[in-house]
Coordinates of C-alpha atoms and ligand atoms in Angstrom, one line a residue:
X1 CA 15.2 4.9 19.1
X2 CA 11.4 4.3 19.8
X3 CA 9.8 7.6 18.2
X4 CA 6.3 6.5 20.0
X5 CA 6.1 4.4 23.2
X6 CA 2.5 3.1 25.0
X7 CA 3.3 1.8 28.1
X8 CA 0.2 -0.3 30.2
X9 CA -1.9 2.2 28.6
X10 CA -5.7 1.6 30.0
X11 CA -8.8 3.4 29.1
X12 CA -12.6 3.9 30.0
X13 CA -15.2 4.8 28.3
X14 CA -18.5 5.2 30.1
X15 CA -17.3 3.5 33.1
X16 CA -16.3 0.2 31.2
X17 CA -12.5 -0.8 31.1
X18 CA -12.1 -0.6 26.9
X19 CA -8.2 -0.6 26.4
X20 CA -6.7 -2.7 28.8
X21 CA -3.0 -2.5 29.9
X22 CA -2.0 -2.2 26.5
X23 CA 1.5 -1.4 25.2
X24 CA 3.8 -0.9 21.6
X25 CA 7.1 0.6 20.9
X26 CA 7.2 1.7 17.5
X27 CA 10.9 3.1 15.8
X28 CA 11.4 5.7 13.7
X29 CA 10.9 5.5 10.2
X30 CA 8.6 2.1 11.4
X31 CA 5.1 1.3 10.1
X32 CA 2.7 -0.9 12.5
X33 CA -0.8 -1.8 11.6
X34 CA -3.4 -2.5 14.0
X35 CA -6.1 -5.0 12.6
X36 CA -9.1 -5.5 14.8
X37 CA -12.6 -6.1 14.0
X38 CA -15.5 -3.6 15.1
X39 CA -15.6 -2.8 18.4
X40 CA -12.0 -4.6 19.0
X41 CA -11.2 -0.8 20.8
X42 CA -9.0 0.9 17.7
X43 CA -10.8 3.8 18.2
X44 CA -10.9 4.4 21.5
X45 CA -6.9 3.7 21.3
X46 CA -6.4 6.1 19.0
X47 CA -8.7 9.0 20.4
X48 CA -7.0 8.7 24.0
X49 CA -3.5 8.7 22.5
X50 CA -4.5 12.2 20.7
X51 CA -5.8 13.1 24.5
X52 CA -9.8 13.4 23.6
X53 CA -11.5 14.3 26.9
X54 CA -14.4 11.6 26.8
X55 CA -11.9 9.2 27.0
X56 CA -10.5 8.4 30.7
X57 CA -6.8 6.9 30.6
X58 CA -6.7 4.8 34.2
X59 CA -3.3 3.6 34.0
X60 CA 0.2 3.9 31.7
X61 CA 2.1 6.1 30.0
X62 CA 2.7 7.5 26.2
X63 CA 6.1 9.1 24.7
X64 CA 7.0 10.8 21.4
X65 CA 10.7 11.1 21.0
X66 CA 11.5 9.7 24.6
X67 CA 9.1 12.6 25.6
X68 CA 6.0 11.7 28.1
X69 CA 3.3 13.7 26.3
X70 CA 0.9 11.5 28.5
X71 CA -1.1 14.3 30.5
X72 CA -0.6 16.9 27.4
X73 CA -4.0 18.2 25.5
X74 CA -4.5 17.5 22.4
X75 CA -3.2 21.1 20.9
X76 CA 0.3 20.4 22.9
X77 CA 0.4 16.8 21.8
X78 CA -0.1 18.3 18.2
X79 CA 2.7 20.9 18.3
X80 CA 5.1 18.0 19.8
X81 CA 3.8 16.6 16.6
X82 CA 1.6 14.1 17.0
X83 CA -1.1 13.8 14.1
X84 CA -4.4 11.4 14.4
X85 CA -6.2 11.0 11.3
X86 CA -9.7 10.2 12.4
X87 CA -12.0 7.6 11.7
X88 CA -15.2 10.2 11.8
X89 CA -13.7 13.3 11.2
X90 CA -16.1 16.3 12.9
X91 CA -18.3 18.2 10.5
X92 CA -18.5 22.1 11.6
X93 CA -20.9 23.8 9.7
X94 CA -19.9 27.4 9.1
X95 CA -16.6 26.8 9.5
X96 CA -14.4 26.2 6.2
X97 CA -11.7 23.7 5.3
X98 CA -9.2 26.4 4.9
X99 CA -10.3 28.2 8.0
X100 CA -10.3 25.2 9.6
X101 CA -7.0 24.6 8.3
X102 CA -5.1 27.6 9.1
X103 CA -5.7 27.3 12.8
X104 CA -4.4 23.6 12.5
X105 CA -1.5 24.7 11.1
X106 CA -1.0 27.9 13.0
X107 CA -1.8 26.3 16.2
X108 CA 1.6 23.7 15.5
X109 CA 3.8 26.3 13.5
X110 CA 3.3 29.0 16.5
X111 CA 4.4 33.0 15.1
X112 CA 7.3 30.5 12.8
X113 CA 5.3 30.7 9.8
X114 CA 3.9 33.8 8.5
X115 CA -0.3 33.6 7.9
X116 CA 0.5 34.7 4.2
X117 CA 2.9 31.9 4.2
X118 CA 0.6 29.0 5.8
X119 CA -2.1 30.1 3.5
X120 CA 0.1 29.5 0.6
X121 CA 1.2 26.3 1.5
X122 CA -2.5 25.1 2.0
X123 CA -3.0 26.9 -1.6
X124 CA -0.2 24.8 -3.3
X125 CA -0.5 21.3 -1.2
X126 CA -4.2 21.2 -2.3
X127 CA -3.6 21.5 -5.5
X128 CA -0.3 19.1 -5.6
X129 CA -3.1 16.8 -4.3
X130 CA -5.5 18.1 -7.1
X131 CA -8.0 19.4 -4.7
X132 CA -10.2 22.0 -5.8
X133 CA -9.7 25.3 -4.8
X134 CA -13.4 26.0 -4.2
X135 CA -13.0 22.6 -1.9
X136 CA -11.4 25.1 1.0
X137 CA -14.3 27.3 1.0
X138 CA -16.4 24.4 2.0
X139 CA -18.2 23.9 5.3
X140 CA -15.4 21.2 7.2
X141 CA -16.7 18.0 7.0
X142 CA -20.7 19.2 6.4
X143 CA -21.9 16.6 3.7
X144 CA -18.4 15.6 2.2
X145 CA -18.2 12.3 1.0
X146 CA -16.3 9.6 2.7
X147 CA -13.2 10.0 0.0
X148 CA -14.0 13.9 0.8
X149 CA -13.6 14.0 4.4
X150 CA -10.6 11.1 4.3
X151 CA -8.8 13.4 1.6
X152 CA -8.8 16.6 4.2
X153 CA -7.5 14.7 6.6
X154 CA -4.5 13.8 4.5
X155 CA -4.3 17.1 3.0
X156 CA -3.9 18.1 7.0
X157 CA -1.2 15.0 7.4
X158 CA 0.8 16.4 4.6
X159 CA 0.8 19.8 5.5
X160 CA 1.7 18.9 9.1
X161 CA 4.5 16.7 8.3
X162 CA 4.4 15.4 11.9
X163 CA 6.6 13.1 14.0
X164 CA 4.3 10.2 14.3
X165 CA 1.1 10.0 12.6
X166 CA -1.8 7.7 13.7
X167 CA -4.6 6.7 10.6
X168 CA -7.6 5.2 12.1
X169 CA -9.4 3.4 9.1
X170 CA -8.7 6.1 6.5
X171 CA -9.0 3.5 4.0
X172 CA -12.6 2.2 5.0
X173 CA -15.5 3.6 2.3
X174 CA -13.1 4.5 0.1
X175 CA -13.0 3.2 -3.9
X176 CA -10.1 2.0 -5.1
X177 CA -8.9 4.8 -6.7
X178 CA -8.8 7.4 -3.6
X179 CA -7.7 4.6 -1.5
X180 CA -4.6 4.4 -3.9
X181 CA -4.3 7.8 -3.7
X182 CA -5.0 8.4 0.2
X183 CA -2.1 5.4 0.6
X184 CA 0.4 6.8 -1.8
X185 CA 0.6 9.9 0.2
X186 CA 0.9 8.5 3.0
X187 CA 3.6 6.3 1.6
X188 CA 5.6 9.2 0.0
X189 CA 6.0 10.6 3.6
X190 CA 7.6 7.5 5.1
X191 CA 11.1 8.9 6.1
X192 CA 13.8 7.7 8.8
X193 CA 12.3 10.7 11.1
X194 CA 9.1 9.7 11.2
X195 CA 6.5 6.9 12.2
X196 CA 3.0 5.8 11.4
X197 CA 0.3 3.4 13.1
X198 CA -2.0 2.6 10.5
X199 CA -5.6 1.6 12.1
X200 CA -7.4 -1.3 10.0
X201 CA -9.7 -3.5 9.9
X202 CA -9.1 -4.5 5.9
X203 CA -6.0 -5.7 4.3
X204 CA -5.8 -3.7 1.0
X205 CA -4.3 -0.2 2.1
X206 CA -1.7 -2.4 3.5
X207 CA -0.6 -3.2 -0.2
X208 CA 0.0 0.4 -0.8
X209 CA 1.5 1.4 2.5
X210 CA 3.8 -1.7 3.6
X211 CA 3.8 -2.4 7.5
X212 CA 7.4 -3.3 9.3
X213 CA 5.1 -5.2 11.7
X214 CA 1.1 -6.0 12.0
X215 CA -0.5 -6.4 15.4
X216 CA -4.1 -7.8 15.8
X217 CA -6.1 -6.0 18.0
X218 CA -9.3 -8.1 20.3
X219 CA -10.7 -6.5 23.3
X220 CA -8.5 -3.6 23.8
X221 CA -5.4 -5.8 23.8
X222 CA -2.3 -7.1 21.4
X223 CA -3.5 -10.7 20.6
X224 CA -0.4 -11.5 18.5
X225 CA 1.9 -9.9 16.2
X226 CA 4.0 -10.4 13.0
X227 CA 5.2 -9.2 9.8
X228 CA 3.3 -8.3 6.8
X229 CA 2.4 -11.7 6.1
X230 CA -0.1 -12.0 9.5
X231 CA -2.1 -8.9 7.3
X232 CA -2.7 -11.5 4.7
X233 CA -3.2 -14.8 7.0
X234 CA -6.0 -12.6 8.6
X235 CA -7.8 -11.7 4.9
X236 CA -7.7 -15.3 4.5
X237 CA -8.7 -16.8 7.6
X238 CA -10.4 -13.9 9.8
X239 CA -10.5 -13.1 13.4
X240 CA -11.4 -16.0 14.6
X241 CA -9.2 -18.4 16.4
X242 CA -6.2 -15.4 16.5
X243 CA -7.3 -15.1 20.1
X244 CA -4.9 -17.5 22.0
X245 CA -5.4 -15.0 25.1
X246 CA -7.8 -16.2 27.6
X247 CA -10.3 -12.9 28.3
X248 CA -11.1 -13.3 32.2
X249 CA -14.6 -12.2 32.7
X250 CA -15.5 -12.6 29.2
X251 CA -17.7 -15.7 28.1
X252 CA -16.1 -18.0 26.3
Ligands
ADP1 N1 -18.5 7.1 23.3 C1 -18.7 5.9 23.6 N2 -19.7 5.5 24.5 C2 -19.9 4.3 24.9 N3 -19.3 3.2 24.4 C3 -18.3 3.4 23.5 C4 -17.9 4.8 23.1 N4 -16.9 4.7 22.2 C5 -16.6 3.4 22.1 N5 -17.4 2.6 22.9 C6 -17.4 1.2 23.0 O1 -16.0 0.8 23.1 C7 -15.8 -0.4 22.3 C8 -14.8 -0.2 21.3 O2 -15.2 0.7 20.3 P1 -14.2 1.4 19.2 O3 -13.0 1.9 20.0 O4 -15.0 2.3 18.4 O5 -13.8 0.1 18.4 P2 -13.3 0.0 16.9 O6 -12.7 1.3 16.5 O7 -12.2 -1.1 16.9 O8 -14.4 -0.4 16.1 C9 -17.2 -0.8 21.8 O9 -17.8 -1.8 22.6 C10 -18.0 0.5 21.8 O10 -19.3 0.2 22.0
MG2 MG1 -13.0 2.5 14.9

């Protein structure tokens, strides 16, 4: 069963056509990659799958579970759990991680989780992850360190446990060592119930976190796909020439 479908999926941003009539199936217990280069649209594809409101979605469809969950908001696409891990997480200043945090959590586990509850499972994921306590008294986001703010968000992931999870570029600034450790988490919840889109425009996390397939990303569209190995032929040899599409209107 595909646990996340995009069907024809088409986006604007600011008036200009950025993901174009794009699509992916993705089974459960599947990991795809998306590789792209800057500006290739990865964001933009993972902020209008989450439902971000700058983002205008022209055409095509997206299910979780069979489920459209096209025209939900973000909030309902999170409690159908969908998860995005973003590239630039939001700083709030005055509002704390754990704060921050409980609302997540309480806004997906509804009255089914007791606040006492949710806190301590913030209280012992944290530190499973050896996080700081004095970490979720923080300000969210407000000065934290690349490895900082990727490290909430998969604190978040973990706690959520969600259906399908999408990482845009959690791997980029990050030294080796919190790279390893951001990717082993995310490896440790692979299951047959769940999926994950991993957004990148490097290799490496790929070597901790092992794609089923790897699709490169130009110009808001699927340029070609493969298994792992494409992940490496594009290390080696770049973008270019991986574009055997013919972009109408673009110069050549
Ligand atoms: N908020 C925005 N306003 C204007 N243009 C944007 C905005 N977000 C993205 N874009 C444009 O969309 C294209 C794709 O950007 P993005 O999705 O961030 O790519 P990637 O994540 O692959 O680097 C770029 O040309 C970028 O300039
Ligand atoms: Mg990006």
């Amino acid at each position: 069963m595909n646990i996340f479908e995009i069907k024809n999926f088409s986006v604007n941003v600011e008036g200009k056509e950025i993901i174009k009539d794009f699509s992916l199936s993705i089974k459960a217990g599947e990991v795809h990659a998306i590789m792209g280069k800057n500006g290739s649209g990865k964001t933009t594809l993972s902020m209008s799958l989450m439902g971000h409101p700058a983002y205008d979605v022209t055409s095509g469809q997206v299910f979780l579970s069979g489920e459209d969950i096209t025209d939900l908001d973000t909030e309902e696409k999170a409690r159908k759990g969908l998860f995005l891990g973003m590239q630039h997480p939001v700083a709030i200043p005055g509002v704390s991680v754990g704060n921050f945090l409980r609302t997540a959590l309480k806004n997906v586990w509804g009255d089914k989780v007791p606040v006492t509850e949710i806190r301590k499972r913030i209280k012992d994921e944290a530190q499973k992850m050896k996080i700081p306590a004095e970490f979720l008294s923080r300000s969210l986001n407000d000065g934290f360190s690349g490895g900082e703010k990727k490290k909430l968000e998969t604190l978040q992931l973990s706690l959520l446990a969600p259906k399908f999870a999408i990482m845009d570029e959690t791997d980029s600034g990050l030294d080796i060592d919190a790279l390893k450790s951001v990717a082993e988490k995310i490896h440790s919840l692979r299951s047959p119930e769940r999926g994950f889109l991993i957004i990148t425009h490097y290799q490496r996390i790929l070597n901790y976190v092992k794609p089923d397939y790897v699709h490169v990303m130009i110009n808001g569209k699927i340029v070609k796909s493969g298994g792992p190995e494409l992940a490496l032929v594009l290390e080696s040899e770049g973008y270019e020439g991986m574009s055997p599409v013919k972009n109408e209107g673009a110069k050549a």
